[in-house]
Amino acid sequence: MGLKIQFLMNPKLKKPKSLSALFAVFLLCLVLYIFLLHSSMKIEKPTSLYIYPNQTTEDVMADLKVKGEINNMWKINFMLKKLGVKRTLPIGHYKLIPGTSDFKIARMLKGGVQTPVRVTFNNMRTVDQLAGRLSKQLLADSLTILN
């Protein structure tokens, strides 16, 4: 308060540097918000993204671009590189919710944070029939399920 009164009374005093520092912090926060917390997805309802075995990161990004209706993929690609994602991502089912930030999507894909899949089966008489039905609904071979 005292500095403000002195500044008004004596015009030879320089403006306080805290104002420019405060403006710089504000700009930094704005850039971080846009880069980390802003969502590039234009979906209106939750969408599922499935990652299959032998699918590369580029394949997943192309699928994500279509499913998430993302025009600009450079932010997600940049974040995946900075998070240390290699050539493949963990396989599974991922749910894309409207408004999810690009950073959250990158962390979800890197960490393998998957959404549970609902499995239903009716009228299975043998274990072989059950294994065949489960292999269609899950990413597993029926022989793997039997063993």
Tab-separated table of N, CA and C in Angstrom:
chain	number	residue	atom	x	y	z
A	1	MET	N	0.829	-1.182	0.000
A	1	MET	CA	0.000	0.000	0.000
A	1	MET	C	0.872	1.245	0.000
A	2	GLY	N	1.934	1.241	0.833
A	2	GLY	CA	2.806	2.391	0.926
A	2	GLY	C	3.553	2.630	-0.371
A	3	LEU	N	3.952	1.575	-1.075
A	3	LEU	CA	4.666	1.711	-2.334
A	3	LEU	C	3.771	2.346	-3.386
A	4	LYS	N	2.511	2.011	-3.364
A	4	LYS	CA	1.575	2.562	-4.331
A	4	LYS	C	1.420	4.074	-4.128
A	5	ILE	N	1.339	4.516	-2.894
A	5	ILE	CA	1.194	5.943	-2.604
A	5	ILE	C	2.459	6.681	-3.002
A	6	GLN	N	3.643	6.109	-2.701
A	6	GLN	CA	4.892	6.758	-3.073
A	6	GLN	C	5.008	6.865	-4.580
A	7	PHE	N	4.570	5.839	-5.311
A	7	PHE	CA	4.661	5.862	-6.756
A	7	PHE	C	3.768	6.957	-7.347
A	8	LEU	N	2.609	7.138	-6.786
A	8	LEU	CA	1.707	8.173	-7.281
A	8	LEU	C	2.230	9.574	-6.965
A	9	MET	N	2.888	9.738	-5.834
A	9	MET	CA	3.379	11.056	-5.435
A	9	MET	C	4.688	11.406	-6.136
A	10	ASN	N	5.534	10.434	-6.436
A	10	ASN	CA	6.823	10.699	-7.055
A	10	ASN	C	6.901	9.968	-8.392
A	11	PRO	N	6.706	10.646	-9.519
A	11	PRO	CA	6.688	9.991	-10.821
A	11	PRO	C	8.063	9.493	-11.253
A	12	LYS	N	9.156	9.872	-10.568
A	12	LYS	CA	10.491	9.426	-10.952
A	12	LYS	C	10.763	7.997	-10.516
A	13	LEU	N	9.972	7.467	-9.604
A	13	LEU	CA	10.143	6.095	-9.167
A	13	LEU	C	9.739	5.135	-10.291
A	14	LYS	N	10.455	4.015	-10.409
A	14	LYS	CA	10.145	3.009	-11.431
A	14	LYS	C	8.931	2.182	-10.994
A	15	LYS	N	8.254	1.625	-11.970
A	15	LYS	CA	7.111	0.754	-11.675
A	15	LYS	C	7.615	-0.485	-10.950
A	16	PRO	N	6.828	-1.011	-10.074
A	16	PRO	CA	7.242	-2.222	-9.373
A	16	PRO	C	7.428	-3.392	-10.357
A	17	LYS	N	8.484	-4.175	-10.150
A	17	LYS	CA	8.773	-5.302	-11.036
A	17	LYS	C	7.824	-6.461	-10.790
A	18	SER	N	7.146	-6.425	-9.693
A	18	SER	CA	6.249	-7.535	-9.383
A	18	SER	C	5.093	-7.624	-10.370
A	19	LEU	N	4.717	-6.497	-10.967
A	19	LEU	CA	3.627	-6.510	-11.945
A	19	LEU	C	4.034	-7.295	-13.188
A	20	SER	N	5.237	-7.077	-13.684
A	20	SER	CA	5.688	-7.807	-14.868
A	20	SER	C	5.920	-9.287	-14.537
A	21	ALA	N	6.400	-9.569	-13.326
A	21	ALA	CA	6.583	-10.962	-12.917
A	21	ALA	C	5.234	-11.665	-12.799
A	22	LEU	N	4.253	-10.964	-12.270
A	22	LEU	CA	2.912	-11.528	-12.150
A	22	LEU	C	2.316	-11.814	-13.527
A	23	PHE	N	2.544	-10.923	-14.477
A	23	PHE	CA	2.063	-11.120	-15.839
A	23	PHE	C	2.755	-12.323	-16.487
A	24	ALA	N	4.063	-12.471	-16.242
A	24	ALA	CA	4.801	-13.609	-16.795
A	24	ALA	C	4.292	-14.925	-16.215
A	25	VAL	N	4.006	-14.959	-14.925
A	25	VAL	CA	3.466	-16.161	-14.291
A	25	VAL	C	2.089	-16.476	-14.860
A	26	PHE	N	1.278	-15.455	-15.073
A	26	PHE	CA	-0.047	-15.652	-15.662
A	26	PHE	C	0.066	-16.260	-17.062
A	27	LEU	N	0.983	-15.737	-17.885
A	27	LEU	CA	1.162	-16.277	-19.233
A	27	LEU	C	1.661	-17.722	-19.192
A	28	LEU	N	2.566	-18.016	-18.274
A	28	LEU	CA	3.073	-19.373	-18.142
A	28	LEU	C	1.949	-20.338	-17.750
A	29	CYS	N	1.110	-19.917	-16.811
A	29	CYS	CA	-0.031	-20.751	-16.400
A	29	CYS	C	-1.003	-20.965	-17.554
A	30	LEU	N	-1.228	-19.944	-18.344
A	30	LEU	CA	-2.129	-20.053	-19.486
A	30	LEU	C	-1.577	-21.032	-20.517
A	31	VAL	N	-0.288	-20.951	-20.797
A	31	VAL	CA	0.335	-21.868	-21.765
A	31	VAL	C	0.285	-23.300	-21.240
A	32	LEU	N	0.578	-23.505	-19.966
A	32	LEU	CA	0.523	-24.852	-19.385
A	32	LEU	C	-0.898	-25.415	-19.410
A	33	TYR	N	-1.893	-24.563	-19.153
A	33	TYR	CA	-3.284	-25.015	-19.214
A	33	TYR	C	-3.632	-25.464	-20.629
A	34	ILE	N	-3.280	-24.657	-21.598
A	34	ILE	CA	-3.612	-24.988	-22.980
A	34	ILE	C	-2.875	-26.253	-23.407
A	35	PHE	N	-1.615	-26.390	-22.993
A	35	PHE	CA	-0.823	-27.520	-23.433
A	35	PHE	C	-1.170	-28.808	-22.695
A	36	LEU	N	-1.389	-28.738	-21.399
A	36	LEU	CA	-1.596	-29.956	-20.617
A	36	LEU	C	-3.053	-30.298	-20.349
A	37	LEU	N	-3.864	-29.332	-20.045
A	37	LEU	CA	-5.205	-29.615	-19.548
A	37	LEU	C	-6.322	-29.424	-20.570
A	38	HIS	N	-6.018	-28.866	-21.715
A	38	HIS	CA	-7.032	-28.640	-22.733
A	38	HIS	C	-7.237	-29.917	-23.544
A	39	SER	N	-8.450	-30.187	-23.932
A	39	SER	CA	-8.780	-31.386	-24.695
A	39	SER	C	-8.894	-31.060	-26.179
A	40	SER	N	-8.293	-31.905	-27.010
A	40	SER	CA	-8.390	-31.743	-28.458
A	40	SER	C	-9.530	-32.561	-29.047
A	41	MET	N	-10.145	-33.420	-28.223
A	41	MET	CA	-11.214	-34.290	-28.721
A	41	MET	C	-12.500	-33.505	-28.927
A	42	LYS	N	-13.198	-33.879	-29.969
A	42	LYS	CA	-14.466	-33.225	-30.276
A	42	LYS	C	-15.626	-34.205	-30.194
A	43	ILE	N	-15.510	-35.218	-29.333
A	43	ILE	CA	-16.580	-36.201	-29.200
A	43	ILE	C	-17.629	-35.684	-28.219
A	44	GLU	N	-18.845	-36.157	-28.388
A	44	GLU	CA	-19.938	-35.719	-27.532
A	44	GLU	C	-20.385	-36.793	-26.545
A	45	LYS	N	-20.049	-38.053	-26.817
A	45	LYS	CA	-20.401	-39.132	-25.902
A	45	LYS	C	-19.186	-40.054	-25.749
A	46	PRO	N	-19.126	-40.836	-24.675
A	46	PRO	CA	-17.976	-41.723	-24.471
A	46	PRO	C	-17.784	-42.692	-25.641
A	47	THR	N	-16.523	-42.892	-26.008
A	47	THR	CA	-16.158	-43.743	-27.126
A	47	THR	C	-15.118	-44.756	-26.661
A	48	SER	N	-15.140	-45.936	-27.245
A	48	SER	CA	-14.176	-46.977	-26.879
A	48	SER	C	-13.037	-47.019	-27.880
A	49	LEU	N	-11.841	-47.218	-27.360
A	49	LEU	CA	-10.639	-47.393	-28.176
A	49	LEU	C	-10.051	-48.745	-27.813
A	50	TYR	N	-9.914	-49.622	-28.804
A	50	TYR	CA	-9.349	-50.947	-28.576
A	50	TYR	C	-7.943	-50.987	-29.163
A	51	ILE	N	-6.991	-51.470	-28.361
A	51	ILE	CA	-5.625	-51.657	-28.830
A	51	ILE	C	-5.379	-53.152	-28.886
A	52	TYR	N	-5.019	-53.628	-30.075
A	52	TYR	CA	-4.836	-55.050	-30.320
A	52	TYR	C	-3.355	-55.412	-30.293
A	53	PRO	N	-3.047	-56.710	-30.146
A	53	PRO	CA	-1.637	-57.130	-30.199
A	53	PRO	C	-1.021	-56.782	-31.559
A	54	ASN	N	0.263	-56.548	-31.555
A	54	ASN	CA	1.036	-56.216	-32.766
A	54	ASN	C	0.607	-54.892	-33.395
A	55	GLN	N	-0.085	-54.042	-32.663
A	55	GLN	CA	-0.481	-52.734	-33.168
A	55	GLN	C	0.550	-51.715	-32.682
A	56	THR	N	1.123	-50.954	-33.617
A	56	THR	CA	2.157	-49.984	-33.258
A	56	THR	C	1.522	-48.702	-32.725
A	57	THR	N	2.357	-47.850	-32.191
A	57	THR	CA	1.881	-46.567	-31.673
A	57	THR	C	1.260	-45.730	-32.788
A	58	GLU	N	1.838	-45.796	-33.981
A	58	GLU	CA	1.293	-45.031	-35.113
A	58	GLU	C	-0.108	-45.516	-35.482
A	59	ASP	N	-0.314	-46.829	-35.443
A	59	ASP	CA	-1.652	-47.386	-35.718
A	59	ASP	C	-2.664	-46.917	-34.678
A	60	VAL	N	-2.244	-46.919	-33.408
A	60	VAL	CA	-3.132	-46.484	-32.331
A	60	VAL	C	-3.454	-44.996	-32.494
A	61	MET	N	-2.462	-44.191	-32.870
A	61	MET	CA	-2.698	-42.757	-33.049
A	61	MET	C	-3.666	-42.499	-34.207
A	62	ALA	N	-3.544	-43.283	-35.275
A	62	ALA	CA	-4.476	-43.133	-36.402
A	62	ALA	C	-5.898	-43.506	-35.969
A	63	ASP	N	-6.018	-44.571	-35.193
A	63	ASP	CA	-7.332	-44.985	-34.689
A	63	ASP	C	-7.888	-43.948	-33.714
A	64	LEU	N	-7.020	-43.406	-32.866
A	64	LEU	CA	-7.437	-42.379	-31.906
A	64	LEU	C	-7.893	-41.114	-32.624
A	65	LYS	N	-7.240	-40.789	-33.719
A	65	LYS	CA	-7.623	-39.600	-34.495
A	65	LYS	C	-9.034	-39.744	-35.044
A	66	VAL	N	-9.373	-40.955	-35.490
A	66	VAL	CA	-10.706	-41.202	-36.045
A	66	VAL	C	-11.747	-41.288	-34.929
A	67	LYS	N	-11.465	-42.091	-33.888
A	67	LYS	CA	-12.446	-42.298	-32.812
A	67	LYS	C	-12.648	-41.054	-31.962
A	68	GLY	N	-11.569	-40.330	-31.677
A	68	GLY	CA	-11.662	-39.161	-30.818
A	68	GLY	C	-11.937	-37.878	-31.578
A	69	GLU	N	-12.017	-37.991	-32.910
A	69	GLU	CA	-12.250	-36.822	-33.766
A	69	GLU	C	-11.243	-35.718	-33.451
A	70	ILE	N	-9.960	-36.079	-33.460
A	70	ILE	CA	-8.884	-35.141	-33.152
A	70	ILE	C	-8.252	-34.690	-34.455
A	71	ASN	N	-8.190	-33.375	-34.658
A	71	ASN	CA	-7.583	-32.845	-35.868
A	71	ASN	C	-6.070	-32.751	-35.743
A	72	ASN	N	-5.585	-32.380	-34.567
A	72	ASN	CA	-4.168	-32.125	-34.376
A	72	ASN	C	-3.603	-33.120	-33.370
A	73	MET	N	-2.814	-34.058	-33.839
A	73	MET	CA	-2.293	-35.120	-32.986
A	73	MET	C	-0.921	-34.810	-32.404
A	74	TRP	N	-0.324	-33.679	-32.743
A	74	TRP	CA	1.062	-33.424	-32.329
A	74	TRP	C	1.209	-33.338	-30.817
A	75	LYS	N	0.188	-32.816	-30.106
A	75	LYS	CA	0.310	-32.717	-28.645
A	75	LYS	C	0.359	-34.091	-27.991
A	76	ILE	N	-0.511	-34.983	-28.404
A	76	ILE	CA	-0.534	-36.321	-27.820
A	76	ILE	C	0.738	-37.083	-28.191
A	77	ASN	N	1.186	-36.975	-29.453
A	77	ASN	CA	2.427	-37.619	-29.858
A	77	ASN	C	3.616	-37.084	-29.062
A	78	PHE	N	3.671	-35.766	-28.882
A	78	PHE	CA	4.755	-35.150	-28.117
A	78	PHE	C	4.745	-35.638	-26.672
A	79	MET	N	3.561	-35.696	-26.075
A	79	MET	CA	3.464	-36.140	-24.682
A	79	MET	C	3.838	-37.610	-24.531
A	80	LEU	N	3.444	-38.441	-25.493
A	80	LEU	CA	3.814	-39.850	-25.427
A	80	LEU	C	5.326	-40.020	-25.539
A	81	LYS	N	5.963	-39.223	-26.394
A	81	LYS	CA	7.426	-39.291	-26.506
A	81	LYS	C	8.089	-38.839	-25.220
A	82	LYS	N	7.594	-37.767	-24.617
A	82	LYS	CA	8.177	-37.265	-23.377
A	82	LYS	C	7.932	-38.200	-22.202
A	83	LEU	N	6.827	-38.943	-22.242
A	83	LEU	CA	6.546	-39.914	-21.189
A	83	LEU	C	7.327	-41.213	-21.379
A	84	GLY	N	8.018	-41.330	-22.509
A	84	GLY	CA	8.872	-42.497	-22.725
A	84	GLY	C	8.181	-43.695	-23.327
A	85	VAL	N	7.143	-43.488	-24.098
A	85	VAL	CA	6.435	-44.604	-24.724
A	85	VAL	C	7.262	-45.114	-25.891
A	86	LYS	N	7.424	-46.412	-25.928
A	86	LYS	CA	8.207	-47.037	-26.994
A	86	LYS	C	7.317	-47.335	-28.200
A	87	ARG	N	7.609	-48.377	-28.891
A	87	ARG	CA	6.940	-48.704	-30.151
A	87	ARG	C	5.500	-49.205	-29.961
A	88	THR	N	5.229	-49.918	-28.873
A	88	THR	CA	3.885	-50.477	-28.674
A	88	THR	C	3.279	-49.975	-27.369
A	89	LEU	N	1.975	-50.025	-27.313
A	89	LEU	CA	1.222	-49.632	-26.122
A	89	LEU	C	0.558	-50.875	-25.532
A	90	PRO	N	0.208	-50.838	-24.247
A	90	PRO	CA	-0.474	-51.999	-23.648
A	90	PRO	C	-1.817	-52.271	-24.331
A	91	ILE	N	-2.047	-53.547	-24.660
A	91	ILE	CA	-3.291	-53.901	-25.349
A	91	ILE	C	-4.462	-53.810	-24.374
A	92	GLY	N	-5.652	-53.593	-24.931
A	92	GLY	CA	-6.833	-53.559	-24.087
A	92	GLY	C	-7.888	-52.592	-24.579
A	93	HIS	N	-8.848	-52.334	-23.715
A	93	HIS	CA	-10.001	-51.480	-23.988
A	93	HIS	C	-9.860	-50.195	-23.184
A	94	TYR	N	-9.877	-49.067	-23.873
A	94	TYR	CA	-9.753	-47.760	-23.238
A	94	TYR	C	-10.990	-46.931	-23.565
A	95	LYS	N	-11.531	-46.272	-22.575
A	95	LYS	CA	-12.730	-45.454	-22.772
A	95	LYS	C	-12.314	-43.993	-22.880
A	96	LEU	N	-12.730	-43.345	-23.967
A	96	LEU	CA	-12.464	-41.926	-24.189
A	96	LEU	C	-13.699	-41.138	-23.778
A	97	ILE	N	-13.549	-40.328	-22.758
A	97	ILE	CA	-14.657	-39.546	-22.219
A	97	ILE	C	-14.541	-38.121	-22.733
A	98	PRO	N	-15.645	-37.486	-23.134
A	98	PRO	CA	-15.567	-36.106	-23.623
A	98	PRO	C	-14.936	-35.181	-22.578
A	99	GLY	N	-14.048	-34.312	-23.052
A	99	GLY	CA	-13.403	-33.349	-22.173
A	99	GLY	C	-12.130	-33.848	-21.521
A	100	THR	N	-11.748	-35.108	-21.762
A	100	THR	CA	-10.504	-35.619	-21.196
A	100	THR	C	-9.329	-34.909	-21.853
A	101	SER	N	-8.395	-34.434	-21.033
A	101	SER	CA	-7.259	-33.684	-21.571
A	101	SER	C	-6.318	-34.615	-22.326
A	102	ASP	N	-5.534	-34.007	-23.223
A	102	ASP	CA	-4.575	-34.773	-24.005
A	102	ASP	C	-3.528	-35.416	-23.103
A	103	PHE	N	-3.133	-34.726	-22.048
A	103	PHE	CA	-2.156	-35.266	-21.111
A	103	PHE	C	-2.707	-36.494	-20.402
A	104	LYS	N	-3.988	-36.446	-20.012
A	104	LYS	CA	-4.615	-37.603	-19.360
A	104	LYS	C	-4.710	-38.792	-20.314
A	105	ILE	N	-4.994	-38.520	-21.577
A	105	ILE	CA	-5.060	-39.596	-22.576
A	105	ILE	C	-3.687	-40.239	-22.734
A	106	ALA	N	-2.649	-39.416	-22.826
A	106	ALA	CA	-1.292	-39.940	-22.978
A	106	ALA	C	-0.890	-40.771	-21.756
A	107	ARG	N	-1.208	-40.298	-20.555
A	107	ARG	CA	-0.886	-41.053	-19.337
A	107	ARG	C	-1.688	-42.346	-19.254
A	108	MET	N	-2.951	-42.298	-19.688
A	108	MET	CA	-3.804	-43.485	-19.669
A	108	MET	C	-3.246	-44.549	-20.617
A	109	LEU	N	-2.831	-44.137	-21.815
A	109	LEU	CA	-2.301	-45.086	-22.779
A	109	LEU	C	-0.946	-45.632	-22.343
A	110	LYS	N	-0.097	-44.785	-21.794
A	110	LYS	CA	1.223	-45.237	-21.354
A	110	LYS	C	1.110	-46.196	-20.173
A	111	GLY	N	0.250	-45.849	-19.220
A	111	GLY	CA	0.119	-46.655	-18.019
A	111	GLY	C	-0.745	-47.887	-18.176
A	112	GLY	N	-1.449	-48.002	-19.292
A	112	GLY	CA	-2.310	-49.162	-19.492
A	112	GLY	C	-3.544	-49.147	-18.607
A	113	VAL	N	-4.057	-47.948	-18.287
A	113	VAL	CA	-5.248	-47.819	-17.444
A	113	VAL	C	-6.467	-48.127	-18.321
A	114	GLN	N	-6.910	-49.367	-18.239
A	114	GLN	CA	-7.969	-49.845	-19.117
A	114	GLN	C	-9.325	-49.803	-18.443
A	115	THR	N	-10.349	-49.838	-19.265
A	115	THR	CA	-11.723	-49.903	-18.790
A	115	THR	C	-12.162	-51.362	-18.819
A	116	PRO	N	-12.822	-51.844	-17.785
A	116	PRO	CA	-13.258	-53.247	-17.789
A	116	PRO	C	-14.220	-53.540	-18.946
A	117	VAL	N	-14.142	-54.749	-19.437
A	117	VAL	CA	-14.996	-55.206	-20.529
A	117	VAL	C	-16.050	-56.132	-19.948
A	118	ARG	N	-17.292	-55.948	-20.344
A	118	ARG	CA	-18.379	-56.819	-19.878
A	118	ARG	C	-18.413	-58.073	-20.749
A	119	VAL	N	-18.370	-59.214	-20.087
A	119	VAL	CA	-18.389	-60.502	-20.774
A	119	VAL	C	-19.688	-61.206	-20.420
A	120	THR	N	-20.402	-61.662	-21.451
A	120	THR	CA	-21.643	-62.392	-21.208
A	120	THR	C	-21.608	-63.711	-21.970
A	121	PHE	N	-22.177	-64.727	-21.364
A	121	PHE	CA	-22.303	-66.016	-22.044
A	121	PHE	C	-23.525	-66.735	-21.487
A	122	ASN	N	-24.245	-67.381	-22.383
A	122	ASN	CA	-25.451	-68.121	-22.016
A	122	ASN	C	-25.420	-69.488	-22.689
A	123	ASN	N	-26.023	-70.441	-22.041
A	123	ASN	CA	-26.252	-71.769	-22.611
A	123	ASN	C	-24.982	-72.448	-23.121
A	124	MET	N	-23.924	-72.382	-22.351
A	124	MET	CA	-22.706	-73.093	-22.714
A	124	MET	C	-22.733	-74.459	-22.027
A	125	ARG	N	-22.656	-75.505	-22.819
A	125	ARG	CA	-22.780	-76.856	-22.266
A	125	ARG	C	-21.421	-77.466	-21.927
A	126	THR	N	-20.404	-77.123	-22.706
A	126	THR	CA	-19.089	-77.717	-22.448
A	126	THR	C	-18.067	-76.609	-22.209
A	127	VAL	N	-16.940	-77.037	-21.679
A	127	VAL	CA	-15.850	-76.089	-21.429
A	127	VAL	C	-15.301	-75.569	-22.758
A	128	ASP	N	-15.303	-76.415	-23.778
A	128	ASP	CA	-14.824	-75.987	-25.097
A	128	ASP	C	-15.711	-74.889	-25.681
A	129	GLN	N	-17.017	-75.038	-25.537
A	129	GLN	CA	-17.942	-73.999	-26.015
A	129	GLN	C	-17.716	-72.693	-25.255
A	130	LEU	N	-17.529	-72.801	-23.940
A	130	LEU	CA	-17.270	-71.612	-23.128
A	130	LEU	C	-15.975	-70.937	-23.542
A	131	ALA	N	-14.927	-71.700	-23.781
A	131	ALA	CA	-13.644	-71.136	-24.202
A	131	ALA	C	-13.772	-70.463	-25.567
A	132	GLY	N	-14.537	-71.083	-26.480
A	132	GLY	CA	-14.749	-70.472	-27.797
A	132	GLY	C	-15.496	-69.158	-27.700
A	133	ARG	N	-16.513	-69.135	-26.848
A	133	ARG	CA	-17.299	-67.909	-26.678
A	133	ARG	C	-16.470	-66.799	-26.033
A	134	LEU	N	-15.680	-67.146	-25.010
A	134	LEU	CA	-14.833	-66.156	-24.344
A	134	LEU	C	-13.724	-65.641	-25.258
A	135	SER	N	-13.205	-66.512	-26.128
A	135	SER	CA	-12.146	-66.064	-27.034
A	135	SER	C	-12.662	-65.040	-28.046
A	136	LYS	N	-13.961	-65.096	-28.370
A	136	LYS	CA	-14.542	-64.089	-29.271
A	136	LYS	C	-14.694	-62.735	-28.569
A	137	GLN	N	-14.963	-62.764	-27.255
A	137	GLN	CA	-15.214	-61.519	-26.527
A	137	GLN	C	-13.950	-60.921	-25.918
A	138	LEU	N	-12.947	-61.749	-25.695
A	138	LEU	CA	-11.696	-61.274	-25.107
A	138	LEU	C	-10.573	-61.422	-26.122
A	139	LEU	N	-9.465	-60.750	-25.879
A	139	LEU	CA	-8.317	-60.870	-26.766
A	139	LEU	C	-7.457	-62.048	-26.338
A	140	ALA	N	-8.027	-63.243	-26.444
A	140	ALA	CA	-7.312	-64.449	-26.063
A	140	ALA	C	-7.736	-65.594	-26.964
A	141	ASP	N	-6.838	-66.522	-27.155
A	141	ASP	CA	-7.121	-67.712	-27.939
A	141	ASP	C	-7.863	-68.722	-27.066
A	142	SER	N	-8.727	-69.521	-27.685
A	142	SER	CA	-9.510	-70.481	-26.887
A	142	SER	C	-8.607	-71.533	-26.247
A	143	LEU	N	-7.493	-71.863	-26.871
A	143	LEU	CA	-6.557	-72.827	-26.269
A	143	LEU	C	-5.899	-72.230	-25.047
A	144	THR	N	-5.617	-70.954	-25.062
A	144	THR	CA	-5.035	-70.293	-23.907
A	144	THR	C	-6.023	-70.285	-22.738
A	145	ILE	N	-7.289	-70.102	-23.041
A	145	ILE	CA	-8.314	-70.093	-21.997
A	145	ILE	C	-8.478	-71.489	-21.406
A	146	LEU	N	-8.411	-72.503	-22.243
A	146	LEU	CA	-8.563	-73.875	-21.753
A	146	LEU	C	-7.407	-74.288	-20.846
A	147	ASN	N	-6.224	-73.802	-21.142
A	147	ASN	CA	-5.068	-74.167	-20.319
A	147	ASN	C	-4.985	-73.222	-19.171
